[in-house]
Short mmCIF file of C-alpha atoms and ligand atoms in Angstrom, two decimals:
data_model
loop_
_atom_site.label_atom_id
_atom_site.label_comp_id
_atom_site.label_asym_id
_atom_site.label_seq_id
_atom_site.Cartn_x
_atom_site.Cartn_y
_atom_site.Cartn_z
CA UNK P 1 57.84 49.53 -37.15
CA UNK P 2 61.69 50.09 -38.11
CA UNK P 3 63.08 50.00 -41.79
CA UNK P 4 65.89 50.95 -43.87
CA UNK P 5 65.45 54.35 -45.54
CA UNK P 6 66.79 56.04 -48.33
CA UNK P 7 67.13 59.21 -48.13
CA UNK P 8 69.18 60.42 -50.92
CA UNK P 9 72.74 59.65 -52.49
CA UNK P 10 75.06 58.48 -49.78
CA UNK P 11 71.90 58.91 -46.97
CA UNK P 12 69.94 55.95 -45.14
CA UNK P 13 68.75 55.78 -42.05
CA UNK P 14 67.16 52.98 -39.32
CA UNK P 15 63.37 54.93 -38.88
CA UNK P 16 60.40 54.91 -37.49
CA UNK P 17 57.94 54.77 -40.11
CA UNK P 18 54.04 53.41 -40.72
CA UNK P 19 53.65 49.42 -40.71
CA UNK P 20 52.25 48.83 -44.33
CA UNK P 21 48.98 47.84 -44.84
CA UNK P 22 47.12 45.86 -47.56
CA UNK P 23 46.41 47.67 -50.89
CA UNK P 24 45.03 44.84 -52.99
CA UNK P 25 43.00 42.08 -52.62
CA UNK P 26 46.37 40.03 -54.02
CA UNK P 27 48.93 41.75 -51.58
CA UNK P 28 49.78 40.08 -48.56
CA UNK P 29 51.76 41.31 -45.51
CA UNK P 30 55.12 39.29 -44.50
CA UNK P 31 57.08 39.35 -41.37
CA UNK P 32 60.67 39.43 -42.13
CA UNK P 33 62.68 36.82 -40.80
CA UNK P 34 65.71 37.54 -42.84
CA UNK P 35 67.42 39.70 -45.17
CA UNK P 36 70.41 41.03 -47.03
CA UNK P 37 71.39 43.99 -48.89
CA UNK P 38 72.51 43.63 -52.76
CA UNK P 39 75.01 45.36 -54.76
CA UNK P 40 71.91 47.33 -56.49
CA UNK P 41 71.19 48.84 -53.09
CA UNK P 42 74.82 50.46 -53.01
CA UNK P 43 74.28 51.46 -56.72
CA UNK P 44 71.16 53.28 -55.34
CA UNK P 45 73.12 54.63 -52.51
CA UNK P 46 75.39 55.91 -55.56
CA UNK P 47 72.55 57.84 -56.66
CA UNK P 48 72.28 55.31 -59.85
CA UNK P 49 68.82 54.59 -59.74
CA UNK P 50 66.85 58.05 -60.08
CA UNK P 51 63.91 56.27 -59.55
CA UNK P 52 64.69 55.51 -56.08
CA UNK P 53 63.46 58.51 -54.06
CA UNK P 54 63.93 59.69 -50.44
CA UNK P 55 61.91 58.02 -48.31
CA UNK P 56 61.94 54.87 -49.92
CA UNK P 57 62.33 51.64 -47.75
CA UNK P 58 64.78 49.72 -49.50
CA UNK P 59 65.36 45.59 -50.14
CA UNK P 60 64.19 43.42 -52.58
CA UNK P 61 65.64 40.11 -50.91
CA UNK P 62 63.62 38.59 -47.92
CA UNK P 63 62.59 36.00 -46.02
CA UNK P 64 59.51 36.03 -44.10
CA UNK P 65 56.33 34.73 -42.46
CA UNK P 66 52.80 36.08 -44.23
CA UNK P 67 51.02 37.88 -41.79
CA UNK P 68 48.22 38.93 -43.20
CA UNK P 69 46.77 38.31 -46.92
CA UNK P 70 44.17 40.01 -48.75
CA UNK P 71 40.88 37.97 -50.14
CA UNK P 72 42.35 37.60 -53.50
CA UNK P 73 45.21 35.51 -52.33
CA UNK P 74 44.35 31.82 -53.15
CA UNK P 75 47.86 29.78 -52.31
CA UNK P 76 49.63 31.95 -49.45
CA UNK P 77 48.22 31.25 -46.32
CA UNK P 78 49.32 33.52 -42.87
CA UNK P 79 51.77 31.77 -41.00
CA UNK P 80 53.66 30.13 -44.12
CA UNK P 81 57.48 30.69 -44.50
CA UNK P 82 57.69 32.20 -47.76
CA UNK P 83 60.63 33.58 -49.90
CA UNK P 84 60.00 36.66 -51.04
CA UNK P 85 61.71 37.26 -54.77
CA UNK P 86 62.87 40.27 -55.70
CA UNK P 87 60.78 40.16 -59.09
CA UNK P 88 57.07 40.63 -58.43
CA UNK P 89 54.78 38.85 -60.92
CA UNK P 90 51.48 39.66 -62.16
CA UNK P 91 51.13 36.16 -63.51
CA UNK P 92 48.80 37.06 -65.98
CA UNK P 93 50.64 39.87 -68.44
CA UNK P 94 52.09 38.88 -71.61
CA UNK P 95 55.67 38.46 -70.71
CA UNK P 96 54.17 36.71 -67.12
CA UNK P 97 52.56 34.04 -69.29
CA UNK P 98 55.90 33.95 -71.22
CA UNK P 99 58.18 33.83 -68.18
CA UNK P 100 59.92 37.09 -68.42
CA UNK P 101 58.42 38.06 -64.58
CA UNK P 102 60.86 40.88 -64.56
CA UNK P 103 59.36 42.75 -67.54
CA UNK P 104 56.04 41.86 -65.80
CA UNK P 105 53.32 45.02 -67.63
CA UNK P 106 50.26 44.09 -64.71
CA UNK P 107 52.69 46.48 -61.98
CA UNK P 108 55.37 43.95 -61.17
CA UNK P 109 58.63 43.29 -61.89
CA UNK P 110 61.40 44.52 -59.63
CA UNK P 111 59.42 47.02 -57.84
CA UNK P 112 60.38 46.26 -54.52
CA UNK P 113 62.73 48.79 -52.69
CA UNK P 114 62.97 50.42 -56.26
CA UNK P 115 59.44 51.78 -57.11
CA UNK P 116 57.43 50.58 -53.79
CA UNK P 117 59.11 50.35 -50.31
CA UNK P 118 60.87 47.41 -49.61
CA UNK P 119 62.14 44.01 -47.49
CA UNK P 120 64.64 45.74 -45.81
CA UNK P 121 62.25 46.57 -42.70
CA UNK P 122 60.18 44.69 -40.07
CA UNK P 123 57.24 44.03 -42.36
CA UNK P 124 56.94 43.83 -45.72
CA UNK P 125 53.61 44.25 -48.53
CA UNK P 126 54.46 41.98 -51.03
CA UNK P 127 51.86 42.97 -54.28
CA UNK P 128 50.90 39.58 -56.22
CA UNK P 129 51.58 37.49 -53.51
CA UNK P 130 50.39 33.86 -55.01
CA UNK P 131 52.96 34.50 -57.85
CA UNK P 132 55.72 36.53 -56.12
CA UNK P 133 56.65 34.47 -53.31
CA UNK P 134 57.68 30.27 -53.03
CA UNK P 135 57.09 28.57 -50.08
CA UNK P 136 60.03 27.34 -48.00
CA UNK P 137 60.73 24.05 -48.49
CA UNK P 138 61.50 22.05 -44.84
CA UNK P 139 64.60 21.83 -43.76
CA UNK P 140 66.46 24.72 -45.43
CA UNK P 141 67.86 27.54 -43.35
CA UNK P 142 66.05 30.68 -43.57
CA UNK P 143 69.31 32.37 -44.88
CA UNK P 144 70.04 29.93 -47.62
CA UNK P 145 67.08 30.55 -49.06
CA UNK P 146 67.47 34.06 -48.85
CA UNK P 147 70.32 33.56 -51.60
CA UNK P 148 67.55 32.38 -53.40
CA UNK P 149 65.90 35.90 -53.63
CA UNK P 150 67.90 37.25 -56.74
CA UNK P 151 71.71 36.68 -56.38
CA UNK P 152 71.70 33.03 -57.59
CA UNK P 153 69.20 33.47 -59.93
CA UNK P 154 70.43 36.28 -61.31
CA UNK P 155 74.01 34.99 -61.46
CA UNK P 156 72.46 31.70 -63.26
CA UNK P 157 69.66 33.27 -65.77
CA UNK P 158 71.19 36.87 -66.51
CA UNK P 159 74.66 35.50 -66.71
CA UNK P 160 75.15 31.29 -67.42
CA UNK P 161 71.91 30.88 -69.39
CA UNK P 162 72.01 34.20 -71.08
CA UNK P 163 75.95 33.72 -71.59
CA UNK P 164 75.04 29.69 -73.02
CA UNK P 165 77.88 28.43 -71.01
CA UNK P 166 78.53 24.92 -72.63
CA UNK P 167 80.59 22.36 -71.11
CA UNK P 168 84.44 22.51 -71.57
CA UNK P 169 84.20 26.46 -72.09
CA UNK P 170 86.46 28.56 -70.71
CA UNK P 171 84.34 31.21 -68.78
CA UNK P 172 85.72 34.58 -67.57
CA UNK P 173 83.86 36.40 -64.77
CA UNK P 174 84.47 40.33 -64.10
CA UNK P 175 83.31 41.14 -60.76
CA UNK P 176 83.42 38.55 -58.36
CA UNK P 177 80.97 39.67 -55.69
CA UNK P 178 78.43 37.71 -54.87
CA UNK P 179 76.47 38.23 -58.17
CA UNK P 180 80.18 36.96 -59.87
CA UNK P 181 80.57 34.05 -57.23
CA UNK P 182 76.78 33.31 -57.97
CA UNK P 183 77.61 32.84 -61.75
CA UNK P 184 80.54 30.84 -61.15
CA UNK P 185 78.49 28.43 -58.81
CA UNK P 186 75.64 28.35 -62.22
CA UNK P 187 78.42 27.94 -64.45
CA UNK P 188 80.27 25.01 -62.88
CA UNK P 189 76.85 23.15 -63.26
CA UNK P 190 77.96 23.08 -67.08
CA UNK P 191 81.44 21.46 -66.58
CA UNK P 192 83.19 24.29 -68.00
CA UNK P 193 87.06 23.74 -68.42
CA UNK P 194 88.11 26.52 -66.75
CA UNK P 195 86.47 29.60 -64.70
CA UNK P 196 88.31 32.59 -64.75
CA UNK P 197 87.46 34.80 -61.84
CA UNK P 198 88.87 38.73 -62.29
CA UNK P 199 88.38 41.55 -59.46
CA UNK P 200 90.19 44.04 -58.05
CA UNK P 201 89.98 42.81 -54.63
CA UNK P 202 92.17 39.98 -53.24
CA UNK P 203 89.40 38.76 -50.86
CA UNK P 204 87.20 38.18 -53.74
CA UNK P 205 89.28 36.07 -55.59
CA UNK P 206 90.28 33.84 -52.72
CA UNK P 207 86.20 33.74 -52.46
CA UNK P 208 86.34 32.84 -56.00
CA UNK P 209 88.92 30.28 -55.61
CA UNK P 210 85.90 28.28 -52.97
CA UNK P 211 83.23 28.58 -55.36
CA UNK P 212 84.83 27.02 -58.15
CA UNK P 213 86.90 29.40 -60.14
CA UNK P 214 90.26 27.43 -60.97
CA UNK P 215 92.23 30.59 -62.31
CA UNK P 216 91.89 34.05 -60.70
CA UNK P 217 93.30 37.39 -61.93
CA UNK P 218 93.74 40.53 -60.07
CA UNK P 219 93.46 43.26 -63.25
CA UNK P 220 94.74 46.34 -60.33
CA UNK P 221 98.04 44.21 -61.19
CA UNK P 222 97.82 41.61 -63.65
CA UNK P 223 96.50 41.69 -67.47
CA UNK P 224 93.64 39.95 -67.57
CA UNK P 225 93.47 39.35 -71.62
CA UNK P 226 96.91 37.84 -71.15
CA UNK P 227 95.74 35.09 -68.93
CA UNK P 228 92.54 34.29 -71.31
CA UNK P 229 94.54 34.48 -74.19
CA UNK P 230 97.06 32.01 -72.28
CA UNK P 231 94.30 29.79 -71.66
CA UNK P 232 92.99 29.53 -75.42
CA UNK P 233 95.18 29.84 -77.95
CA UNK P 234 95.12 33.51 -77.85
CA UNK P 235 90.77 33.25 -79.04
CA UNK P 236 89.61 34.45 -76.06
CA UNK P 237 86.69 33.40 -73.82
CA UNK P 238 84.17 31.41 -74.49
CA UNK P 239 81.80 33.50 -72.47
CA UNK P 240 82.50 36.74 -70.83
CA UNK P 241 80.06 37.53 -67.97
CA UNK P 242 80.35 41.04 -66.49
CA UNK P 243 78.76 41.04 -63.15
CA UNK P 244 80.80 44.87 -61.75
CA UNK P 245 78.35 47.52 -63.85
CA UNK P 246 81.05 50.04 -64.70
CA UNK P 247 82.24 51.06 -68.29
CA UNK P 248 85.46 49.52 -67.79
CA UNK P 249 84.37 46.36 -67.22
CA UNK P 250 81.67 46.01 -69.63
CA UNK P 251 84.64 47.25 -72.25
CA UNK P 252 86.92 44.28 -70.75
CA UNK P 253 84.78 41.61 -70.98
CA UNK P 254 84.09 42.28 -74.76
CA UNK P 255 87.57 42.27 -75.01
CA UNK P 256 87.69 38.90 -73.27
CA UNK P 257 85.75 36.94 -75.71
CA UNK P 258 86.55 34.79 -78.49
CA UNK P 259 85.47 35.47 -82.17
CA UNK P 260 81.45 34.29 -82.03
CA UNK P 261 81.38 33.63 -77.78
CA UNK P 262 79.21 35.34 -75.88
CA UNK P 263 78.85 38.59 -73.91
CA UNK P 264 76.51 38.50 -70.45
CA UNK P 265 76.09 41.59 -69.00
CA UNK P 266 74.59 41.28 -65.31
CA UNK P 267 75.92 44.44 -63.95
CA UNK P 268 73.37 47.03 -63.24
CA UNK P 269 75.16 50.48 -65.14
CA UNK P 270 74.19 53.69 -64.34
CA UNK P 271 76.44 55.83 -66.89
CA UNK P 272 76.60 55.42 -71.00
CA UNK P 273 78.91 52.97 -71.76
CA UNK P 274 81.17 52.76 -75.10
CA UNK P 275 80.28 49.63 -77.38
CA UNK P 276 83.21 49.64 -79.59
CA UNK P 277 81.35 47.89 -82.62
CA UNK P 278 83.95 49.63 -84.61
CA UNK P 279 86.20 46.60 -83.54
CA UNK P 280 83.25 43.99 -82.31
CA UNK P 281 81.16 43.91 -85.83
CA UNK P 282 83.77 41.78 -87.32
CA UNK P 283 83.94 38.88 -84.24
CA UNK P 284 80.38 37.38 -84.38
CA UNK P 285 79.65 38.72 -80.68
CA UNK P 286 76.50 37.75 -79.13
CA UNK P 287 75.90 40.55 -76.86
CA UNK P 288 73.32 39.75 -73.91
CA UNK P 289 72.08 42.36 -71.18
CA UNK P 290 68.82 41.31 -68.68
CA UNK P 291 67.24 42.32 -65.89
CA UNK P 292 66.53 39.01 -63.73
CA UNK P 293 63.12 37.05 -64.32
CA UNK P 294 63.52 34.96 -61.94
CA UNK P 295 62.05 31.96 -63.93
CA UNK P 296 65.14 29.55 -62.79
CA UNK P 297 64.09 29.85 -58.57
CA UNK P 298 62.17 26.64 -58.52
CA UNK P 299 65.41 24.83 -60.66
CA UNK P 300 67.72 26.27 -57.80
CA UNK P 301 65.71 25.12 -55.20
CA UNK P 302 65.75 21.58 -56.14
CA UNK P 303 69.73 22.24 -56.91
CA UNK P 304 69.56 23.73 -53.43
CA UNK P 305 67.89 21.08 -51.36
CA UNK P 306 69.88 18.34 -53.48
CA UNK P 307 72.62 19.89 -51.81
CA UNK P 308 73.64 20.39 -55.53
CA UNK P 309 74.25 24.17 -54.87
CA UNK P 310 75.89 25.88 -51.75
CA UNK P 311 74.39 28.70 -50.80
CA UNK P 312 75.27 28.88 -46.94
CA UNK P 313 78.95 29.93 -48.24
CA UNK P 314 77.94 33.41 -49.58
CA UNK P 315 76.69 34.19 -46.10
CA UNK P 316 79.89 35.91 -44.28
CA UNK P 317 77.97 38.57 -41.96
CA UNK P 318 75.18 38.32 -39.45
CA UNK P 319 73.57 41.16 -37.94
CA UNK P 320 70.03 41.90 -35.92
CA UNK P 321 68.06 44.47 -37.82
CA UNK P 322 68.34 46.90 -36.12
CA UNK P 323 71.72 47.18 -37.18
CA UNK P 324 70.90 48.16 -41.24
CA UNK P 325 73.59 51.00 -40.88
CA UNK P 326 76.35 49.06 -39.70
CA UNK P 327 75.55 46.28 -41.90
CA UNK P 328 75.64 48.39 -44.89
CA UNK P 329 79.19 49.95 -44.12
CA UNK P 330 80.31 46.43 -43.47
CA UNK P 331 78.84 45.59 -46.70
CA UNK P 332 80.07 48.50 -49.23
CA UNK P 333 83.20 47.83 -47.77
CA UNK P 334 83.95 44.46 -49.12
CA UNK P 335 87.19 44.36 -50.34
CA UNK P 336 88.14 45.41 -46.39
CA UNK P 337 85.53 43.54 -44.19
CA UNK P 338 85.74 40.30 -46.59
CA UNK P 339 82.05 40.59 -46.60
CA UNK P 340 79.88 38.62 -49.54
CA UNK P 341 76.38 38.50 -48.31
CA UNK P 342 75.76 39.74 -45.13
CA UNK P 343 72.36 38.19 -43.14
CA UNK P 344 69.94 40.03 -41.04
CA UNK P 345 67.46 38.45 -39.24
CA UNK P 346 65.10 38.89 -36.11
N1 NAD L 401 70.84 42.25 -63.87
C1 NAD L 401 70.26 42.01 -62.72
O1 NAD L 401 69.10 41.59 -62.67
C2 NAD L 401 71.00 42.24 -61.45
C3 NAD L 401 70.52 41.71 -60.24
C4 NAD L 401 71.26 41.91 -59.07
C5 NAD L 401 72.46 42.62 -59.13
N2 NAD L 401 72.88 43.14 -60.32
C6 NAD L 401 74.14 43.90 -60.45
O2 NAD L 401 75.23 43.01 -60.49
C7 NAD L 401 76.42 43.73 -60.15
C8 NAD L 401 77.22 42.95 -59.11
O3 NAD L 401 76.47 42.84 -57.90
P1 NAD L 401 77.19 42.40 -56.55
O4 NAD L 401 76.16 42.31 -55.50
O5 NAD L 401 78.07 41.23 -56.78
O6 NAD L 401 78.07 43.73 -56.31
P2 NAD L 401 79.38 44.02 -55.48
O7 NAD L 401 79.53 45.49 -55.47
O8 NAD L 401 79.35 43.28 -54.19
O9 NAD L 401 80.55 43.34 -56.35
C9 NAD L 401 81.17 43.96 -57.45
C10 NAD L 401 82.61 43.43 -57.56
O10 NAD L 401 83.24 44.08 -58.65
C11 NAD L 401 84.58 44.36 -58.31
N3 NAD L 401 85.08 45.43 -59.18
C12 NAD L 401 84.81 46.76 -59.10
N4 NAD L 401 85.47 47.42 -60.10
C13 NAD L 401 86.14 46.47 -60.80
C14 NAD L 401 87.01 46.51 -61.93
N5 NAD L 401 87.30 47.65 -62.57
N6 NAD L 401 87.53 45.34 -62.40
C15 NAD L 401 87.24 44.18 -61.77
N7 NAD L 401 86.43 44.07 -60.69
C16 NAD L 401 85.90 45.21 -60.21
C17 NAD L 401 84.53 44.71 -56.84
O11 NAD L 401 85.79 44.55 -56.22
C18 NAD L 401 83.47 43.73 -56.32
O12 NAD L 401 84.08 42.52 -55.86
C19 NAD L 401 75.95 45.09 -59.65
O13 NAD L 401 76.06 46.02 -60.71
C20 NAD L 401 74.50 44.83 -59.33
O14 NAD L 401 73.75 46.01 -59.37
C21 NAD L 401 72.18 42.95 -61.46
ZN1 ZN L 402 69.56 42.72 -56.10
ZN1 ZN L 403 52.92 40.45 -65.30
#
């Protein structure tokens, strides 16, 4: 079969490589039907995530029809449309049994296209299948629910839940990529009184501006703190969710927020960052940081067949698999393509 492969910082290729096979009696085999590419997989391309080696397959975001399962499988049967999460779950560790799937001890948690090859390929082994994988419900696009596969739960656990967005908070979002845009479509759930979407990129905030943010600040040119402060009595924000992963905008969005509001830090980092508690110890900061659990994906997929959340507007790209390489350039070059999330599918 073909797959995505990682072959170092700034290296991927579209190879040839082995069609996986079963390893456990829990792992099934999945056929992907769609999938996208995250803003992880360009930290990885970065060279961010050391434990990303060459060779790996990447993807952690599919799609897919189970091929094959192995004996221990009891729910997934082969030919189900499943989505396949980006968390695997033991279902049976202590932080399983408490919900926190992404600090999963029994050998899950995000392992695909980090520590085991990936969804970004033809086929996929998916470990834990019965508890890593939701079956499609009818009627919904493959590619919606693909949005399912981390960004919208990440944007809605790791930022608006971790970030207790209440209504009639004002809400500041760094980094309005999809993992941003996904965290302004949890937030606006909570009637907040205002979103505040800040990038970089002008094609992100006129994203923004569709998914709900009422008030959007380019900091290249504009002083972000100014605006907040504008909006609230010179406190600050309410909540401050970072969803970039650099220094500078972890540092901004605890400058963002109000005396006792709340930091969420999505963004994935992969340098030291400065906390200045020299200045924060004194402002009743919560500060929160997470790695998705995924615990919300049944939540958004009522939301999401209520029609309650979009999800077919983060899709701006399709391609055919066998054009990973394009797709990626299109991709890591948002601010220029206009790209969000880009789909590709059989
Ligand atoms: N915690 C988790 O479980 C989890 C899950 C998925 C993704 N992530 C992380 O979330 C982050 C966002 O993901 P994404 O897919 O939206 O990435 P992305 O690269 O598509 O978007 C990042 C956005 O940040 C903007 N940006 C860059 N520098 C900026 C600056 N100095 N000020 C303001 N804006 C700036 C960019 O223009 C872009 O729009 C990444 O770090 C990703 O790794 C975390
Ligand atoms: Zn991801
Ligand atoms: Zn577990």
């Amino acid at each position: 079969m073909r797959a995505l492969v990682y072959h170092g910082p700034g290296r991927l290729s579209w190879d040839e490589v082995a069609r996986p096979a079963l390893l456990e009696p829990t792992d099934a085999i999945v056929r992907v039907d769609a999938v996208t590419i995250c803003g992880t997989d360009l930290h990885i391309l970065k060279g961010d995530v050391p434990a990303v080696t060459d060779g790996r397959i990447l993807g952690h975001e599919a799609v897919g029809t189970v091929e094959e399962v192995g004996p221990g499988v009891k729910n997934v049967r082969v030919g189900d449309k499943v989505l396949v999460s980006c968390i695997t779950a033991c279902g049976a560790c202590r932080y399983c049994r408490e919900g926190h799937f992404g600090q999963c001890l029994g050998g899950g948690g995000w392992i695909l296209g980090h520590k085991i090859d990936g969804t970004q390929a033809e086929y996929v082994r998916v470990p834990f299948a019965d508890t890593s994988t939701y079956a499609a419900p009818a009627g919904v696009p493959d590619e919606q629910l693909l949005m399912l596969a981390d960004i919208l739960p990440t944007g809605y656990e790791v930022g608006v839940l971790n970030g207790k967005v209440n209504p009639g908070d004002v809400v500041a979002v760094v980094g309005a990529g999809p993992i941003g845009l996904a965290a302004i479509t949890g937030a606006r759930l909570f009637s907040p009184a205002h979103v505040v979407a800040i990038d970089m990129a002008d094609t992100r905030l006129e994203a923004a501006k569709q998914f709900g943010a009422d008030v959007t600040v380019n900091n290249g040119r504009e002083d972000a703190m100014q605006v907040i402060a504008s909006l609230t009595d010179g406190l600050g924000a309410d909540v401050a969710i970072e969803a970039v992963g650099v220094p500078a905008t972890f540092e901004l969005a605890t400058r963002l927020v109000r005396p006792g509001g709340r930091v969420a830090n999505i963004g994935v980092h992969g340098e030291p960052v400065t906390l200045h508690l020299e200045e924060l110890w004194i402002r009743n900061v919560t500060i929160t940081t997470g790695l998705v659990d995924t615990y919300s994906t049944q939540t958004l997929l009522t939301l999401l067949t209520g029609h309650q959340v979009d999800a077919a507007r983060f899709i701006t790209h399709h391609f055919p698999l066998e054009a990973f390489v394009e797709a990626y350039d299109v991709f890591g070059r948002a601010a220029d393509t206009g790209a969000l999330k880009v789909v590709l599918s059989r």
